Amino acid sequence: MPISSNTFPSRSAAAPQAITAALLLSALLSPLLSSPALAADDPGGAKGAEAAKPPARMSTVGGARLGRPGTQVDPKRGAPALPKELSGKSWMVADAESGEVLASHNAHWRLPPASTLKMLFADTVLPKFPKTQKHTVRASDLAGMGAGSSLVGVKENLDYTVHDLWLGVFLRSGNDAVHVLSAMNGGVPATVRDMQAKAKKLNALDTHVVTPDGYDEDGQYSSAYDLTLFARSGLQNADFREYCATSTAQFPGEYKKNKKGKKVRMSFGIQNTDRLLTGIDIKPYKGLAGVKNGYTSKAGSTFTGVAQRGKRVLLVTVMNPQKSEPYGVYKETAKLFDWGFDAADSVNPVGTLVRPGPAGLNQSHASADGKKNGDEHTQASVSGGDSGGMWTAAGIAAGSLAVLGAVAYAVHRRWPRRG
């Protein structure tokens, strides 16, 4: 069934009523919230030679050139050079509508994904429950979370709507919200199986799921290519777009007695840990509308973002920057977005984001130079999800949080069309 057209919401669209200015002011004045997706597991990071360099041969899903180690780009005359000092172990820049991969670096290197794996969790579970459905949390729902997990503050014996829980997943990378939604889905093992099946359906063949929340576990990995597929698939869902583009919201707290002695449900503010969206400590990226960031000791920092400039929408994924600088994953992502918007018409694609299902793998049979049938460049599917359809992307004007009334603008376009 085609997905009905919608726009990305403004960055506070999921908060109650139209209180954008108040939320922005609150975000400015409140103390900084914790860093994304904590999961201290192995302070030394990944071990062994495989951690130091990519395999000599990797998957060729999306094109043979994407299976090569190192940077892949095919510039035309006059194309801008790639940014200097990129240190991500793996990264990729792709056109979200056409699916063309504009440039990549170790695109299929299987690495720990951290909380960016929550995009696959959302692709899998989000469509299953209406956002108004309520669930009363049991102690067993919260069992099994890793030490140091990022939390939104879900409490047992309290009820939450599905909408509340997804805000916790996307804004605070809350592993507690993930585990409650997994319990609603039949439990963590069932959810892991569902996620693995969804990854296979999306042709994300670099991904192996062990936990639904992205917490460091042996044998859990994904790739920049697969994370980009997960984002592209999820962005066809209006609720996914709403949650990932939301900057601040209110989350239900505990019940307390008011002055009249009546018990009332309290709430507290939560803020998205995506700093390119919120502009906390770094410059927000104009036109960014999500998608998901992550951090664990083994994965380092990971991020997949979507942004629009004019009529073009790009997806950028960066995994584990090696430069030691604050917020490096966001800075490298911003550089790649800038390059992609400048270079999109002056580079030949080096691969493509494939369609879901067996037919999608037919797009993978490109030669090492990114071409098919001689001079014809690999063409991408415009259907990134299960059913194609249409939706409207909107660029988010990421004005300074210091300015009340920062205005979101929308550039309407059809993406993706039916494949």
Short mmCIF file of C-alpha atoms in Angstrom, two decimals:
data_model
loop_
_atom_site.label_atom_id
_atom_site.label_comp_id
_atom_site.label_asym_id
_atom_site.label_seq_id
_atom_site.Cartn_x
_atom_site.Cartn_y
_atom_site.Cartn_z
CA MET A 1 0.00 0.00 0.00
CA PRO A 2 1.47 3.38 -0.91
CA ILE A 3 2.51 5.56 1.98
CA SER A 4 0.55 8.82 2.13
CA SER A 5 2.46 12.07 1.73
CA ASN A 6 3.53 13.91 4.86
CA THR A 7 6.15 16.43 5.81
CA PHE A 8 8.93 16.12 8.31
CA PRO A 9 7.62 17.80 11.47
CA SER A 10 9.28 20.78 13.02
CA ARG A 11 11.92 19.74 15.51
CA SER A 12 9.53 19.90 18.44
CA ALA A 13 6.49 18.49 16.68
CA ALA A 14 6.02 15.58 19.06
CA ALA A 15 5.87 17.79 22.14
CA PRO A 16 2.42 18.63 23.47
CA GLN A 17 0.65 21.45 21.63
CA ALA A 18 2.47 24.15 19.72
CA ILE A 19 5.19 25.07 22.19
CA THR A 20 8.23 25.23 19.97
CA ALA A 21 9.54 28.51 21.35
CA ALA A 22 9.15 27.42 24.96
CA LEU A 23 10.88 24.13 24.31
CA LEU A 24 13.74 25.81 22.51
CA LEU A 25 14.19 28.21 25.41
CA SER A 26 14.03 25.32 27.84
CA ALA A 27 16.65 23.44 25.86
CA LEU A 28 18.89 26.50 25.97
CA LEU A 29 18.58 27.10 29.70
CA SER A 30 18.49 23.53 31.00
CA PRO A 31 21.66 21.64 31.91
CA LEU A 32 23.20 19.58 29.15
CA LEU A 33 21.93 16.06 29.04
CA SER A 34 24.12 12.99 28.90
CA SER A 35 26.03 11.78 25.87
CA PRO A 36 24.40 9.40 23.41
CA ALA A 37 23.95 5.71 24.05
CA LEU A 38 26.34 4.79 26.80
CA ALA A 39 27.36 1.17 27.01
CA ALA A 40 30.83 0.84 28.49
CA ASP A 41 31.77 -2.75 27.80
CA ASP A 42 35.34 -2.94 26.50
CA PRO A 43 37.31 0.23 27.27
CA GLY A 44 40.08 -0.95 24.98
CA GLY A 45 37.75 -1.04 21.99
CA ALA A 46 37.81 -3.71 19.29
CA LYS A 47 40.80 -6.01 19.43
CA GLY A 48 43.08 -7.62 16.90
CA ALA A 49 44.24 -6.92 13.37
CA GLU A 50 40.70 -6.87 11.99
CA ALA A 51 39.99 -3.82 14.15
CA ALA A 52 42.87 -1.91 12.54
CA LYS A 53 42.01 -2.30 8.88
CA PRO A 54 39.11 -3.45 6.69
CA PRO A 55 39.05 -6.83 4.98
CA ALA A 56 40.65 -6.96 1.55
CA ARG A 57 37.34 -8.17 0.13
CA MET A 58 33.90 -7.20 1.35
CA SER A 59 30.31 -7.52 0.17
CA THR A 60 29.48 -6.18 -3.28
CA VAL A 61 25.79 -5.54 -2.58
CA GLY A 62 25.06 -2.28 -4.38
CA GLY A 63 28.03 -2.54 -6.73
CA ALA A 64 31.43 -4.18 -6.98
CA ARG A 65 33.26 -0.99 -6.21
CA LEU A 66 31.62 -0.79 -2.79
CA GLY A 67 33.37 -4.05 -1.89
CA ARG A 68 36.80 -2.46 -2.21
CA PRO A 69 38.63 -1.18 0.87
CA GLY A 70 39.46 2.50 0.99
CA THR A 71 37.78 5.56 -0.46
CA GLN A 72 35.66 5.21 -3.58
CA VAL A 73 34.73 8.30 -5.61
CA ASP A 74 34.47 8.96 -9.36
CA PRO A 75 34.71 12.71 -9.94
CA LYS A 76 33.97 14.45 -13.21
CA ARG A 77 36.04 17.39 -14.37
CA GLY A 78 35.72 20.27 -11.92
CA ALA A 79 34.25 18.21 -9.09
CA PRO A 80 35.09 19.43 -5.57
CA ALA A 81 37.62 17.38 -3.64
CA LEU A 82 36.50 15.27 -0.72
CA PRO A 83 36.97 16.90 2.69
CA LYS A 84 40.40 16.54 4.22
CA GLU A 85 41.11 14.76 7.49
CA LEU A 86 38.17 12.36 7.39
CA SER A 87 38.96 9.71 9.99
CA GLY A 88 35.87 7.51 10.11
CA LYS A 89 36.65 3.82 9.77
CA SER A 90 33.70 3.66 7.39
CA TRP A 91 31.43 6.29 5.81
CA MET A 92 29.07 6.79 2.91
CA VAL A 93 27.25 9.61 1.11
CA ALA A 94 24.13 8.67 -0.88
CA ASP A 95 21.29 10.43 -2.65
CA ALA A 96 18.18 9.51 -0.69
CA GLU A 97 15.84 9.66 -3.68
CA SER A 98 17.82 8.02 -6.48
CA GLY A 99 19.81 5.76 -4.17
CA GLU A 100 23.06 6.64 -5.94
CA VAL A 101 26.13 6.32 -3.73
CA LEU A 102 28.16 9.47 -4.39
CA ALA A 103 31.20 8.38 -2.40
CA SER A 104 32.14 5.82 0.20
CA HIS A 105 34.93 4.58 2.40
CA ASN A 106 34.92 0.91 3.42
CA ALA A 107 31.16 0.90 2.87
CA HIS A 108 30.69 -2.79 3.72
CA TRP A 109 33.14 -3.04 6.63
CA ARG A 110 31.31 -4.92 9.39
CA LEU A 111 31.67 -2.87 12.56
CA PRO A 112 29.83 -2.53 15.89
CA PRO A 113 26.89 -0.19 15.21
CA ALA A 114 26.00 1.07 18.72
CA SER A 115 22.57 2.73 18.90
CA THR A 116 22.32 3.35 15.18
CA LEU A 117 21.06 -0.25 15.17
CA LYS A 118 17.90 1.17 16.74
CA MET A 119 16.94 2.31 13.21
CA LEU A 120 16.54 -1.36 12.28
CA PHE A 121 14.65 -1.92 15.54
CA ALA A 122 12.24 0.85 14.54
CA ASP A 123 11.93 -0.45 10.96
CA THR A 124 10.92 -3.79 12.46
CA VAL A 125 8.71 -2.95 15.45
CA LEU A 126 7.34 0.56 14.91
CA PRO A 127 4.65 -0.48 12.38
CA LYS A 128 3.26 -3.15 14.69
CA PHE A 129 1.60 -1.05 17.40
CA PRO A 130 -0.64 2.04 17.16
CA LYS A 131 0.92 5.04 18.88
CA THR A 132 -2.08 5.41 21.22
CA GLN A 133 -1.77 1.88 22.63
CA LYS A 134 -0.90 1.81 26.33
CA HIS A 135 1.32 -0.67 28.13
CA THR A 136 1.88 -1.11 31.86
CA VAL A 137 5.54 -1.90 32.46
CA ARG A 138 6.46 -5.01 34.41
CA ALA A 139 9.83 -5.65 36.05
CA SER A 140 10.49 -8.43 33.54
CA ASP A 141 10.16 -5.92 30.69
CA LEU A 142 13.27 -4.13 31.91
CA ALA A 143 15.38 -7.21 32.60
CA GLY A 144 18.58 -7.94 30.72
CA MET A 145 19.78 -4.43 29.92
CA GLY A 146 23.54 -4.02 29.74
CA ALA A 147 25.45 -2.14 32.42
CA GLY A 148 25.76 1.55 31.63
CA SER A 149 22.87 1.49 29.15
CA SER A 150 21.39 4.82 28.15
CA LEU A 151 17.95 5.24 29.71
CA VAL A 152 14.99 7.54 29.24
CA GLY A 153 13.54 6.79 32.68
CA VAL A 154 10.84 4.14 32.17
CA LYS A 155 9.53 2.84 35.51
CA GLU A 156 7.85 -0.46 36.30
CA ASN A 157 4.16 -0.48 37.28
CA LEU A 158 3.54 2.70 35.28
CA ASP A 159 1.75 2.85 31.96
CA TYR A 160 3.11 4.48 28.81
CA THR A 161 1.75 4.95 25.33
CA VAL A 162 3.63 3.53 22.38
CA HIS A 163 4.17 7.15 21.33
CA ASP A 164 5.91 7.86 24.65
CA LEU A 165 8.17 4.85 24.28
CA TRP A 166 9.26 5.74 20.75
CA LEU A 167 10.13 9.25 21.87
CA GLY A 168 12.33 7.58 24.48
CA VAL A 169 13.99 5.43 21.83
CA PHE A 170 14.70 8.20 19.35
CA LEU A 171 15.45 11.17 21.59
CA ARG A 172 17.26 9.56 24.51
CA SER A 173 18.36 6.32 22.85
CA GLY A 174 16.64 4.68 25.81
CA ASN A 175 17.46 1.00 26.09
CA ASP A 176 14.72 0.77 28.71
CA ALA A 177 12.14 1.89 26.11
CA VAL A 178 13.60 -0.57 23.60
CA HIS A 179 13.25 -3.44 26.04
CA VAL A 180 9.65 -2.55 26.88
CA LEU A 181 8.71 -2.40 23.19
CA SER A 182 10.56 -5.70 22.68
CA ALA A 183 8.51 -7.24 25.50
CA MET A 184 5.35 -6.07 23.74
CA ASN A 185 6.70 -7.73 20.59
CA GLY A 186 7.08 -11.12 22.25
CA GLY A 187 10.41 -10.62 24.03
CA VAL A 188 14.01 -9.82 23.19
CA PRO A 189 14.84 -13.14 21.41
CA ALA A 190 11.75 -12.83 19.20
CA THR A 191 12.56 -9.22 18.42
CA VAL A 192 16.15 -10.09 17.52
CA ARG A 193 14.85 -12.74 15.11
CA ASP A 194 12.40 -10.26 13.61
CA MET A 195 15.15 -7.67 13.18
CA GLN A 196 17.42 -10.18 11.48
CA ALA A 197 14.62 -11.14 9.11
CA LYS A 198 13.96 -7.47 8.37
CA ALA A 199 17.65 -6.87 7.66
CA LYS A 200 17.64 -9.77 5.24
CA LYS A 201 14.51 -8.44 3.52
CA LEU A 202 16.22 -5.06 3.09
CA ASN A 203 19.31 -6.82 1.68
CA ALA A 204 21.34 -5.51 4.60
CA LEU A 205 23.53 -8.57 4.53
CA ASP A 206 26.39 -7.11 6.58
CA THR A 207 24.22 -7.01 9.69
CA HIS A 208 24.05 -9.54 12.49
CA VAL A 209 21.76 -8.71 15.41
CA VAL A 210 22.41 -9.91 18.96
CA THR A 211 20.61 -7.21 20.96
CA PRO A 212 17.75 -4.96 19.83
CA ASP A 213 19.28 -1.84 21.38
CA GLY A 214 22.78 -1.91 19.84
CA TYR A 215 24.58 -2.57 23.12
CA ASP A 216 28.04 -4.08 22.61
CA GLU A 217 27.85 -7.85 22.26
CA ASP A 218 30.21 -10.28 20.60
CA GLY A 219 29.09 -11.02 17.06
CA GLN A 220 26.90 -7.93 16.66
CA TYR A 221 27.83 -5.80 13.66
CA SER A 222 26.55 -3.78 10.77
CA SER A 223 28.05 -1.48 8.11
CA ALA A 224 27.73 2.07 6.83
CA TYR A 225 25.92 0.64 3.81
CA ASP A 226 23.39 -1.27 5.89
CA LEU A 227 22.77 1.60 8.32
CA THR A 228 21.99 3.81 5.34
CA LEU A 229 19.50 1.21 4.09
CA PHE A 230 17.84 1.16 7.52
CA ALA A 231 17.50 4.94 7.54
CA ARG A 232 16.13 5.06 4.01
CA SER A 233 13.57 2.39 4.80
CA GLY A 234 12.47 4.00 8.04
CA LEU A 235 12.08 7.46 6.56
CA GLN A 236 9.19 6.20 4.46
CA ASN A 237 7.18 5.85 7.66
CA ALA A 238 5.56 9.10 8.84
CA ASP A 239 5.91 8.21 12.54
CA PHE A 240 9.59 7.34 12.08
CA ARG A 241 10.14 10.72 10.42
CA GLU A 242 8.32 12.49 13.26
CA TYR A 243 10.32 10.84 16.02
CA CYS A 244 13.76 11.17 14.44
CA ALA A 245 13.20 14.87 13.65
CA THR A 246 11.96 15.75 17.15
CA SER A 247 14.38 17.85 19.18
CA THR A 248 12.62 18.08 22.56
CA ALA A 249 9.52 16.58 24.16
CA GLN A 250 7.86 15.81 27.49
CA PHE A 251 8.10 12.26 28.92
CA PRO A 252 5.70 10.84 31.53
CA GLY A 253 7.05 10.61 35.06
CA GLU A 254 5.65 9.29 38.32
CA TYR A 255 2.40 10.17 40.05
CA LYS A 256 2.50 12.75 42.83
CA LYS A 257 -0.15 14.44 44.94
CA ASN A 258 -1.00 18.01 44.05
CA LYS A 259 -2.01 20.71 46.54
CA LYS A 260 -5.53 19.32 46.62
CA GLY A 261 -4.26 15.86 47.52
CA LYS A 262 -5.11 14.39 44.13
CA LYS A 263 -2.58 12.16 42.40
CA VAL A 264 -1.45 13.57 39.06
CA ARG A 265 1.04 12.26 36.51
CA MET A 266 4.18 14.35 36.37
CA SER A 267 6.37 14.73 33.30
CA PHE A 268 9.92 15.80 32.53
CA GLY A 269 11.67 17.20 29.50
CA ILE A 270 13.82 15.07 27.25
CA GLN A 271 16.11 16.26 24.50
CA ASN A 272 17.47 14.54 21.42
CA THR A 273 21.10 13.44 21.76
CA ASP A 274 21.70 14.22 18.05
CA ARG A 275 23.80 17.37 18.34
CA LEU A 276 23.55 18.25 14.65
CA LEU A 277 19.80 18.51 15.21
CA THR A 278 19.79 20.36 18.55
CA GLY A 279 22.91 22.48 18.14
CA ILE A 280 24.14 21.67 21.65
CA ASP A 281 27.88 22.46 21.83
CA ILE A 282 28.27 22.44 18.04
CA LYS A 283 26.70 24.28 15.13
CA PRO A 284 23.42 22.64 14.07
CA TYR A 285 23.29 21.51 10.45
CA LYS A 286 20.79 23.47 8.40
CA GLY A 287 18.33 21.16 6.71
CA LEU A 288 19.04 18.17 8.97
CA ALA A 289 15.99 16.09 9.94
CA GLY A 290 17.44 13.19 12.00
CA VAL A 291 18.14 10.20 11.86
CA LYS A 292 20.10 8.39 14.67
CA ASN A 293 23.33 8.64 16.58
CA GLY A 294 25.07 6.19 18.88
CA TYR A 295 28.06 5.52 21.05
CA THR A 296 29.59 2.52 22.81
CA SER A 297 33.15 1.91 23.92
CA LYS A 298 33.59 -0.77 21.26
CA ALA A 299 31.79 0.97 18.39
CA GLY A 300 33.01 4.47 19.12
CA SER A 301 30.68 7.15 17.79
CA THR A 302 28.30 6.30 14.95
CA PHE A 303 25.78 8.45 13.12
CA THR A 304 23.40 8.34 10.19
CA GLY A 305 21.77 11.61 9.16
CA VAL A 306 19.37 12.86 6.51
CA ALA A 307 19.40 16.46 5.28
CA GLN A 308 17.86 18.48 2.48
CA ARG A 309 19.20 21.43 0.51
CA GLY A 310 17.03 22.77 -2.27
CA LYS A 311 15.48 19.79 -4.02
CA ARG A 312 18.14 17.30 -3.03
CA VAL A 313 18.02 14.96 0.00
CA LEU A 314 21.18 13.18 1.10
CA LEU A 315 21.93 10.40 3.57
CA VAL A 316 25.32 10.33 5.29
CA THR A 317 26.61 7.59 7.60
CA VAL A 318 29.86 7.83 9.58
CA MET A 319 31.20 5.03 11.79
CA ASN A 320 33.90 5.36 14.45
CA PRO A 321 36.02 8.44 13.63
CA GLN A 322 39.62 7.89 14.73
CA LYS A 323 40.55 11.53 15.30
CA SER A 324 40.44 12.44 18.96
CA GLU A 325 38.27 15.56 18.96
CA PRO A 326 34.97 16.40 20.65
CA TYR A 327 31.89 15.56 18.58
CA GLY A 328 34.03 14.35 15.69
CA VAL A 329 31.31 12.13 14.23
CA TYR A 330 29.04 15.16 13.78
CA LYS A 331 31.78 17.33 12.35
CA GLU A 332 32.77 14.71 9.78
CA THR A 333 29.13 14.13 8.92
CA ALA A 334 28.61 17.86 8.32
CA LYS A 335 31.68 17.99 6.07
CA LEU A 336 30.38 15.07 4.03
CA PHE A 337 26.94 16.66 3.72
CA ASP A 338 28.52 19.88 2.47
CA TRP A 339 30.62 17.97 -0.03
CA GLY A 340 27.68 15.86 -1.18
CA PHE A 341 25.44 18.84 -1.85
CA ASP A 342 28.24 20.59 -3.75
CA ALA A 343 29.39 17.52 -5.67
CA ALA A 344 26.15 15.66 -6.41
CA ASP A 345 25.99 16.76 -10.06
CA SER A 346 29.72 16.45 -10.69
CA VAL A 347 30.47 12.86 -9.67
CA ASN A 348 29.53 9.54 -11.16
CA PRO A 349 27.91 7.09 -8.71
CA VAL A 350 30.15 4.38 -7.32
CA GLY A 351 27.22 2.15 -6.33
CA THR A 352 23.57 2.14 -5.36
CA LEU A 353 21.26 1.53 -2.43
CA VAL A 354 19.45 -1.63 -3.45
CA ARG A 355 15.74 -2.36 -3.24
CA PRO A 356 14.31 -4.73 -0.64
CA GLY A 357 13.73 -8.34 -1.62
CA PRO A 358 15.40 -10.70 -4.10
CA ALA A 359 14.91 -8.31 -7.01
CA GLY A 360 17.00 -5.71 -5.22
CA LEU A 361 20.11 -7.86 -5.42
CA ASN A 362 19.92 -7.68 -9.20
CA GLN A 363 21.18 -4.13 -8.79
CA SER A 364 24.38 -5.45 -7.25
CA HIS A 365 25.93 -6.78 -10.42
CA ALA A 366 27.99 -3.72 -11.28
CA SER A 367 31.57 -3.86 -12.48
CA ALA A 368 34.44 -2.57 -10.39
CA ASP A 369 34.24 0.88 -11.99
CA GLY A 370 30.62 1.32 -10.91
CA LYS A 371 29.23 0.81 -14.43
CA LYS A 372 26.98 -1.69 -16.13
CA ASN A 373 26.75 -2.50 -19.81
CA GLY A 374 29.78 -0.50 -20.85
CA ASP A 375 29.12 3.22 -20.48
CA GLU A 376 25.88 3.04 -18.51
CA HIS A 377 26.30 3.95 -14.85
CA THR A 378 24.58 1.93 -12.19
CA GLN A 379 21.04 3.16 -11.71
CA ALA A 380 19.45 3.11 -8.29
CA SER A 381 16.03 2.10 -7.20
CA VAL A 382 13.88 4.88 -5.87
CA SER A 383 12.05 2.51 -3.58
CA GLY A 384 13.85 2.26 -0.28
CA GLY A 385 11.12 0.51 1.70
CA ASP A 386 8.71 -2.33 1.44
CA SER A 387 6.08 -0.74 -0.74
CA GLY A 388 7.53 2.33 -2.41
CA GLY A 389 4.91 5.06 -2.51
CA MET A 390 5.42 8.78 -2.10
CA TRP A 391 6.34 11.05 0.73
CA THR A 392 7.41 14.62 1.18
CA ALA A 393 10.81 15.46 2.60
CA ALA A 394 11.24 18.70 4.46
CA GLY A 395 14.46 20.48 5.30
CA ILE A 396 14.71 21.68 8.86
CA ALA A 397 16.15 25.16 9.23
CA ALA A 398 18.56 24.52 12.06
CA GLY A 399 18.74 28.03 13.47
CA SER A 400 20.53 28.80 16.71
CA LEU A 401 18.75 27.61 19.84
CA ALA A 402 19.45 31.06 21.26
CA VAL A 403 16.94 32.53 18.85
CA LEU A 404 13.36 31.99 19.95
CA GLY A 405 11.05 31.41 17.06
CA ALA A 406 13.61 29.64 14.87
CA VAL A 407 11.50 28.70 11.86
CA ALA A 408 11.34 25.37 10.12
CA TYR A 409 10.96 25.49 6.35
CA ALA A 410 9.80 22.76 4.00
CA VAL A 411 10.75 22.12 0.41
CA HIS A 412 8.11 19.72 -0.89
CA ARG A 413 9.15 16.91 -3.14
CA ARG A 414 8.23 13.34 -3.94
CA TRP A 415 10.52 10.71 -2.49
CA PRO A 416 10.73 7.84 -2.87
CA ARG A 417 8.57 7.01 -5.87
CA ARG A 418 7.33 3.50 -6.49
CA GLY A 419 10.22 1.29 -7.60
#
